[in-house]
GROMACS .gro file of N, CA and C in nm:
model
  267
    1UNK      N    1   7.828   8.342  10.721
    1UNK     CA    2   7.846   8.372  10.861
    1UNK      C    3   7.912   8.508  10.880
    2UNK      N    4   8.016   8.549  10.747
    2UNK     CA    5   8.082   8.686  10.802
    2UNK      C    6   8.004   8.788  10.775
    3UNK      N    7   7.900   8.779  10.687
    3UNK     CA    8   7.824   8.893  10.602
    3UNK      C    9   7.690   8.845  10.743
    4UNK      N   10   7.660   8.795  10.809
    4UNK     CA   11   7.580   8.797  10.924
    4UNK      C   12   7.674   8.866  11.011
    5UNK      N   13   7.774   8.853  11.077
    5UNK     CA   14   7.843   8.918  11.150
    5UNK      C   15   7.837   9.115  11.128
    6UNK      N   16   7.883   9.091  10.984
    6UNK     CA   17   7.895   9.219  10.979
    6UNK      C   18   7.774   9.272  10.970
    7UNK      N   19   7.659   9.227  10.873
    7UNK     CA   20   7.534   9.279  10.884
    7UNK      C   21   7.474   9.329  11.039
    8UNK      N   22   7.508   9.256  11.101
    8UNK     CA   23   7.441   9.310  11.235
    8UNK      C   24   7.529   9.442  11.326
    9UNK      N   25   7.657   9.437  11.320
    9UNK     CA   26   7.760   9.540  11.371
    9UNK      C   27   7.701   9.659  11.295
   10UNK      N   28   7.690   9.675  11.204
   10UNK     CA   29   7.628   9.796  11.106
   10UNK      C   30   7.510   9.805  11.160
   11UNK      N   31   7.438   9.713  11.194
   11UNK     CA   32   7.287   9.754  11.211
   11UNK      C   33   7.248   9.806  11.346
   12UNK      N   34   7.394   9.744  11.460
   12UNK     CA   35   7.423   9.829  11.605
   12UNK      C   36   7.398   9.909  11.630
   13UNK      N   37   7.541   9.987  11.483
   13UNK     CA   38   7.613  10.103  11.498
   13UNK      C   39   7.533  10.206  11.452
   14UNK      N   40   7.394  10.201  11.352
   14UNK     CA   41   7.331  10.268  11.329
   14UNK      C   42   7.255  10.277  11.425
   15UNK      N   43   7.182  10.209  11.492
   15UNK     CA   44   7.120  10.212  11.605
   15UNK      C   45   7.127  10.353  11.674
   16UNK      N   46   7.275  10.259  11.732
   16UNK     CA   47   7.340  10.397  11.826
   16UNK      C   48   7.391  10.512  11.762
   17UNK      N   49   7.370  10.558  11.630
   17UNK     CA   50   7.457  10.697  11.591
   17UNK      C   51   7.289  10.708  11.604
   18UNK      N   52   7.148  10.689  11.562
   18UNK     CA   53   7.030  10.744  11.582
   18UNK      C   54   7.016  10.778  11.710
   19UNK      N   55   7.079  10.674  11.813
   19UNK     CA   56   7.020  10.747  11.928
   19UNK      C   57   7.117  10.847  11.984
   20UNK      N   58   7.241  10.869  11.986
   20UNK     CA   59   7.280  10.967  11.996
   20UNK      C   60   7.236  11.101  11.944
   21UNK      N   61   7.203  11.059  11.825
   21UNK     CA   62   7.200  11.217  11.737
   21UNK      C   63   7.046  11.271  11.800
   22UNK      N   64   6.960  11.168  11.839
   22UNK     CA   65   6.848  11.248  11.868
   22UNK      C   66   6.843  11.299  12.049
   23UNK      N   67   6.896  11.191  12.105
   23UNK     CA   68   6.962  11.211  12.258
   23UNK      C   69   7.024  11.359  12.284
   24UNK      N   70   7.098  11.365  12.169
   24UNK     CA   71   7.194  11.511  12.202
   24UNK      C   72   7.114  11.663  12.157
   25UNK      N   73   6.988  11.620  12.100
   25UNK     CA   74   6.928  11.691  12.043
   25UNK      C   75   7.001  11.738  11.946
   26UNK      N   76   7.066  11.708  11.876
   26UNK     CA   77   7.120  11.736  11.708
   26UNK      C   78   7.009  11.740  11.603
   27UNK      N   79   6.979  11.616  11.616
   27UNK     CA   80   6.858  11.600  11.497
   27UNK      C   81   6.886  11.627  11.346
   28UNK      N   82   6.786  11.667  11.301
   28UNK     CA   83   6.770  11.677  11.161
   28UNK      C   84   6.828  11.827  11.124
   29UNK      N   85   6.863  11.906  11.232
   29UNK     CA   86   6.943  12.030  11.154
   29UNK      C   87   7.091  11.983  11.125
   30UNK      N   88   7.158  11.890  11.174
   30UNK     CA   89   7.263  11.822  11.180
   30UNK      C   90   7.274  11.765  10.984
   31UNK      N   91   7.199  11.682  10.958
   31UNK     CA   92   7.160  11.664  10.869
   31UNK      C   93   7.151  11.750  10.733
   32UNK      N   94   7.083  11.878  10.771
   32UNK     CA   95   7.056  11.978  10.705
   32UNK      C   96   7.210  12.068  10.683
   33UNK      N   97   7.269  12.057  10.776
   33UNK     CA   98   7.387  12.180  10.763
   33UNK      C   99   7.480  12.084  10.688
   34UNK      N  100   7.483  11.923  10.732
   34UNK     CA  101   7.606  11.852  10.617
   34UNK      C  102   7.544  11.863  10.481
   35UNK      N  103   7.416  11.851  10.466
   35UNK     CA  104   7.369  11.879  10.307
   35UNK      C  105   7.404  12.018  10.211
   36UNK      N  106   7.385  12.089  10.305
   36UNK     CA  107   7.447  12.248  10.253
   36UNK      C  108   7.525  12.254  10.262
   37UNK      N  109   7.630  12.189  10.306
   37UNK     CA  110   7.822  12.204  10.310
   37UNK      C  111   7.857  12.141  10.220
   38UNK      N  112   7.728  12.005  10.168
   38UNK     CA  113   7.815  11.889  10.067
   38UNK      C  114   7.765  11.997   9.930
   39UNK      N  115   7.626  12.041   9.912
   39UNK     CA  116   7.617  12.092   9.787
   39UNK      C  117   7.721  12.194   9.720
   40UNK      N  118   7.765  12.293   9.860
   40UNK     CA  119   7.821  12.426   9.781
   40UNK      C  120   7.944  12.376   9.748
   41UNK      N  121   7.981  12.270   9.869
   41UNK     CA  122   8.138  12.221   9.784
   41UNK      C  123   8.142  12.159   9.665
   42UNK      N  124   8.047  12.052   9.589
   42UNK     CA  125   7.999  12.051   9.511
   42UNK      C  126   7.993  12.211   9.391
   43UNK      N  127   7.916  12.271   9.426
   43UNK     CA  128   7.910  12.414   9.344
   43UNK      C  129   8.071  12.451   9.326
   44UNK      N  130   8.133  12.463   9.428
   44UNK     CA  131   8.222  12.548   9.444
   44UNK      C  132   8.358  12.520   9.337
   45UNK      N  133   8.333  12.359   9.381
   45UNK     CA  134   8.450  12.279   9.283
   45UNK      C  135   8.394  12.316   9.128
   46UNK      N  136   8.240  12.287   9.070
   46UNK     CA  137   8.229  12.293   8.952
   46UNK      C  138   8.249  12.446   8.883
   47UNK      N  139   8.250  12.543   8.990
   47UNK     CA  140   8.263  12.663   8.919
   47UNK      C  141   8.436  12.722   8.886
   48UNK      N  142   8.545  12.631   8.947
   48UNK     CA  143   8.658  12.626   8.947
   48UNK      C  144   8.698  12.542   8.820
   49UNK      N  145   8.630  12.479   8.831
   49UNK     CA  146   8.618  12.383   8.708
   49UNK      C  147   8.593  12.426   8.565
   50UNK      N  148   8.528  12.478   8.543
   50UNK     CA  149   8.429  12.549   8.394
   50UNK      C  150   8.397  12.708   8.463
   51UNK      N  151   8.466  12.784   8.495
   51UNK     CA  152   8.507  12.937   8.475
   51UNK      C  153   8.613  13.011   8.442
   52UNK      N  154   8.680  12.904   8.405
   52UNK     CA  155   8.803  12.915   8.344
   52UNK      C  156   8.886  13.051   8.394
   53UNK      N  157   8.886  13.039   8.531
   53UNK     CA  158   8.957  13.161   8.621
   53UNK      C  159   9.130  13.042   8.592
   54UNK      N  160   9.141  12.980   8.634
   54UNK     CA  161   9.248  12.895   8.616
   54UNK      C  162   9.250  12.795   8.480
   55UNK      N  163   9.357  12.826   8.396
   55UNK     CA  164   9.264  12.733   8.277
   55UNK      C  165   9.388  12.595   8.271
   56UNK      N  166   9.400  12.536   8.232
   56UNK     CA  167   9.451  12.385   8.193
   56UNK      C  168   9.449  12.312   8.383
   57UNK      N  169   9.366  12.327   8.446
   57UNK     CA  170   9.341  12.281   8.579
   57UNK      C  171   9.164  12.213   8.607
   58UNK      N  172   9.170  12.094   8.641
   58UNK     CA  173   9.071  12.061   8.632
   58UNK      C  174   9.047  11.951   8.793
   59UNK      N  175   8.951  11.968   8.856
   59UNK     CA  176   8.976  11.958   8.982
   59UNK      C  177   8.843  11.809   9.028
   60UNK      N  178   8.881  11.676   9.002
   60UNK     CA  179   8.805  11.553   8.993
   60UNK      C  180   8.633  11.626   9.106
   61UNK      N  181   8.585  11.561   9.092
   61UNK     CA  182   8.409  11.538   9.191
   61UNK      C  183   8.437  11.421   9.219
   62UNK      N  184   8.499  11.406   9.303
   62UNK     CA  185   8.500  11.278   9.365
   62UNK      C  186   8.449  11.254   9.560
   63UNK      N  187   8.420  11.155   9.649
   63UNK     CA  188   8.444  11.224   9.799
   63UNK      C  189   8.549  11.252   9.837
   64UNK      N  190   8.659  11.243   9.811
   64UNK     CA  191   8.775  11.292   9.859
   64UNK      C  192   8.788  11.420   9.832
   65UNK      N  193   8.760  11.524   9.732
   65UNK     CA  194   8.786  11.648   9.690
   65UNK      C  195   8.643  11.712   9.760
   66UNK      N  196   8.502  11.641   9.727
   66UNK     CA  197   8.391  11.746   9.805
   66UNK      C  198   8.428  11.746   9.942
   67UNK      N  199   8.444  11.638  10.015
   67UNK     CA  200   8.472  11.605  10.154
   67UNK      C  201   8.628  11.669  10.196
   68UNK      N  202   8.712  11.747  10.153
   68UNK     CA  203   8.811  11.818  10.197
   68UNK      C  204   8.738  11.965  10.181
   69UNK      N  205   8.716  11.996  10.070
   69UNK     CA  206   8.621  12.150  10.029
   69UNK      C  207   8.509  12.099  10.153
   70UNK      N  208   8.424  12.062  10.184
   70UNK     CA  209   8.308  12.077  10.291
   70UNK      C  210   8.362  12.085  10.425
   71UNK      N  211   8.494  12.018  10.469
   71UNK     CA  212   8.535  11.983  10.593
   71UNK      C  213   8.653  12.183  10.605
   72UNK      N  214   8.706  12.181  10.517
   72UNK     CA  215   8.806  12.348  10.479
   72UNK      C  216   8.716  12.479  10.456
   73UNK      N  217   8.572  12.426  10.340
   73UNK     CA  218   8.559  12.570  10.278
   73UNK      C  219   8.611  12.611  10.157
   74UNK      N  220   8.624  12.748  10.145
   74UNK     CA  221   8.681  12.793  10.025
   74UNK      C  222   8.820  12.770  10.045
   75UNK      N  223   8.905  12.810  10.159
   75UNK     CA  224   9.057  12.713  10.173
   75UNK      C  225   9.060  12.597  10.037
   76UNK      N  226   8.955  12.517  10.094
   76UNK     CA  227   8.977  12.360  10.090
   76UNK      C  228   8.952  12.390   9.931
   77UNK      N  229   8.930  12.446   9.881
   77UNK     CA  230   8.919  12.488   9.713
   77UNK      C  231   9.068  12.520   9.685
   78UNK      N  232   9.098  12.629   9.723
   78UNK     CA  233   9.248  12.674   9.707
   78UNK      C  234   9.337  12.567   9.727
   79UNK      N  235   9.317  12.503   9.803
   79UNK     CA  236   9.414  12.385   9.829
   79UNK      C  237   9.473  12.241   9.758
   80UNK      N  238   9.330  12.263   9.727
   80UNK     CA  239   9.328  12.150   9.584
   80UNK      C  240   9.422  12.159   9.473
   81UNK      N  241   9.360  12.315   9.461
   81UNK     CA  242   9.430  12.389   9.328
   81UNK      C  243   9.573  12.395   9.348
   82UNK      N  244   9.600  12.473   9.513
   82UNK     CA  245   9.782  12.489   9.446
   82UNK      C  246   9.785  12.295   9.502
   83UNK      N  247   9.725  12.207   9.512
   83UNK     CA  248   9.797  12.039   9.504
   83UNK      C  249   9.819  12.034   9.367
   84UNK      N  250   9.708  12.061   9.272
   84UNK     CA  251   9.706  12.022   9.163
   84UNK      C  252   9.808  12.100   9.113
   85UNK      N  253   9.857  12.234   9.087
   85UNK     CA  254   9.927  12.285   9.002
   85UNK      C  255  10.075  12.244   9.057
   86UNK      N  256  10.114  12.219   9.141
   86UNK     CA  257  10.232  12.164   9.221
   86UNK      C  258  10.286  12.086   9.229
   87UNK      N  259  10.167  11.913   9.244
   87UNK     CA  260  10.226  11.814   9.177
   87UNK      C  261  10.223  11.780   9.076
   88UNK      N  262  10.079  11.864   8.985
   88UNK     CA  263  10.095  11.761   8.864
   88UNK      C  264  10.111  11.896   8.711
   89UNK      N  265  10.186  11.954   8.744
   89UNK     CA  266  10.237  12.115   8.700
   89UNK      C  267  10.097  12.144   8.595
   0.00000   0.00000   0.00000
């Protein structure tokens, strides 16, 4: 009964984020610009990672680290880095 409950609230809520997104005319460039924000943060972290510009620092691929770098930018790179060298020396 709860996995019916919830199955259907999800299946609402998708509903309505489709019809918004096409209502507002967002669409599929919406789509397109989070894909290119998730890859380079992606890129961005692995080249921080293995270019050994910073060396005994190694910066997880996880969503919490692409999804701060995509939501910041290159900031959100820097930021990581001085977290990491700061708390965990």
């Amino acid at each position: 009964m709860k996995s019916l409950i919830l199955g259907s609230v999800l299946v609402v809520s998708l509903l309505g984020l489709i019809i918004i997104l096409f209502r507002k005319r967002i669409g599929l460039s919406f789509f397109t610009s989070f894909g290119i924000h998730l890859v380079l943060a992606a890129v961005g972290i692995y080249v921080v990672n293995y270019s050994g510009w910073i060396t005994g620092t190694y910066i997880p691929l996880n969503p919490a680290t692409i999804g701060t770098v995509s939501i910041l930018g290159l900031p959100g790179v820097g930021l990581l880095l001085g977290l990491k060298i700061s708390l965990f020396g």
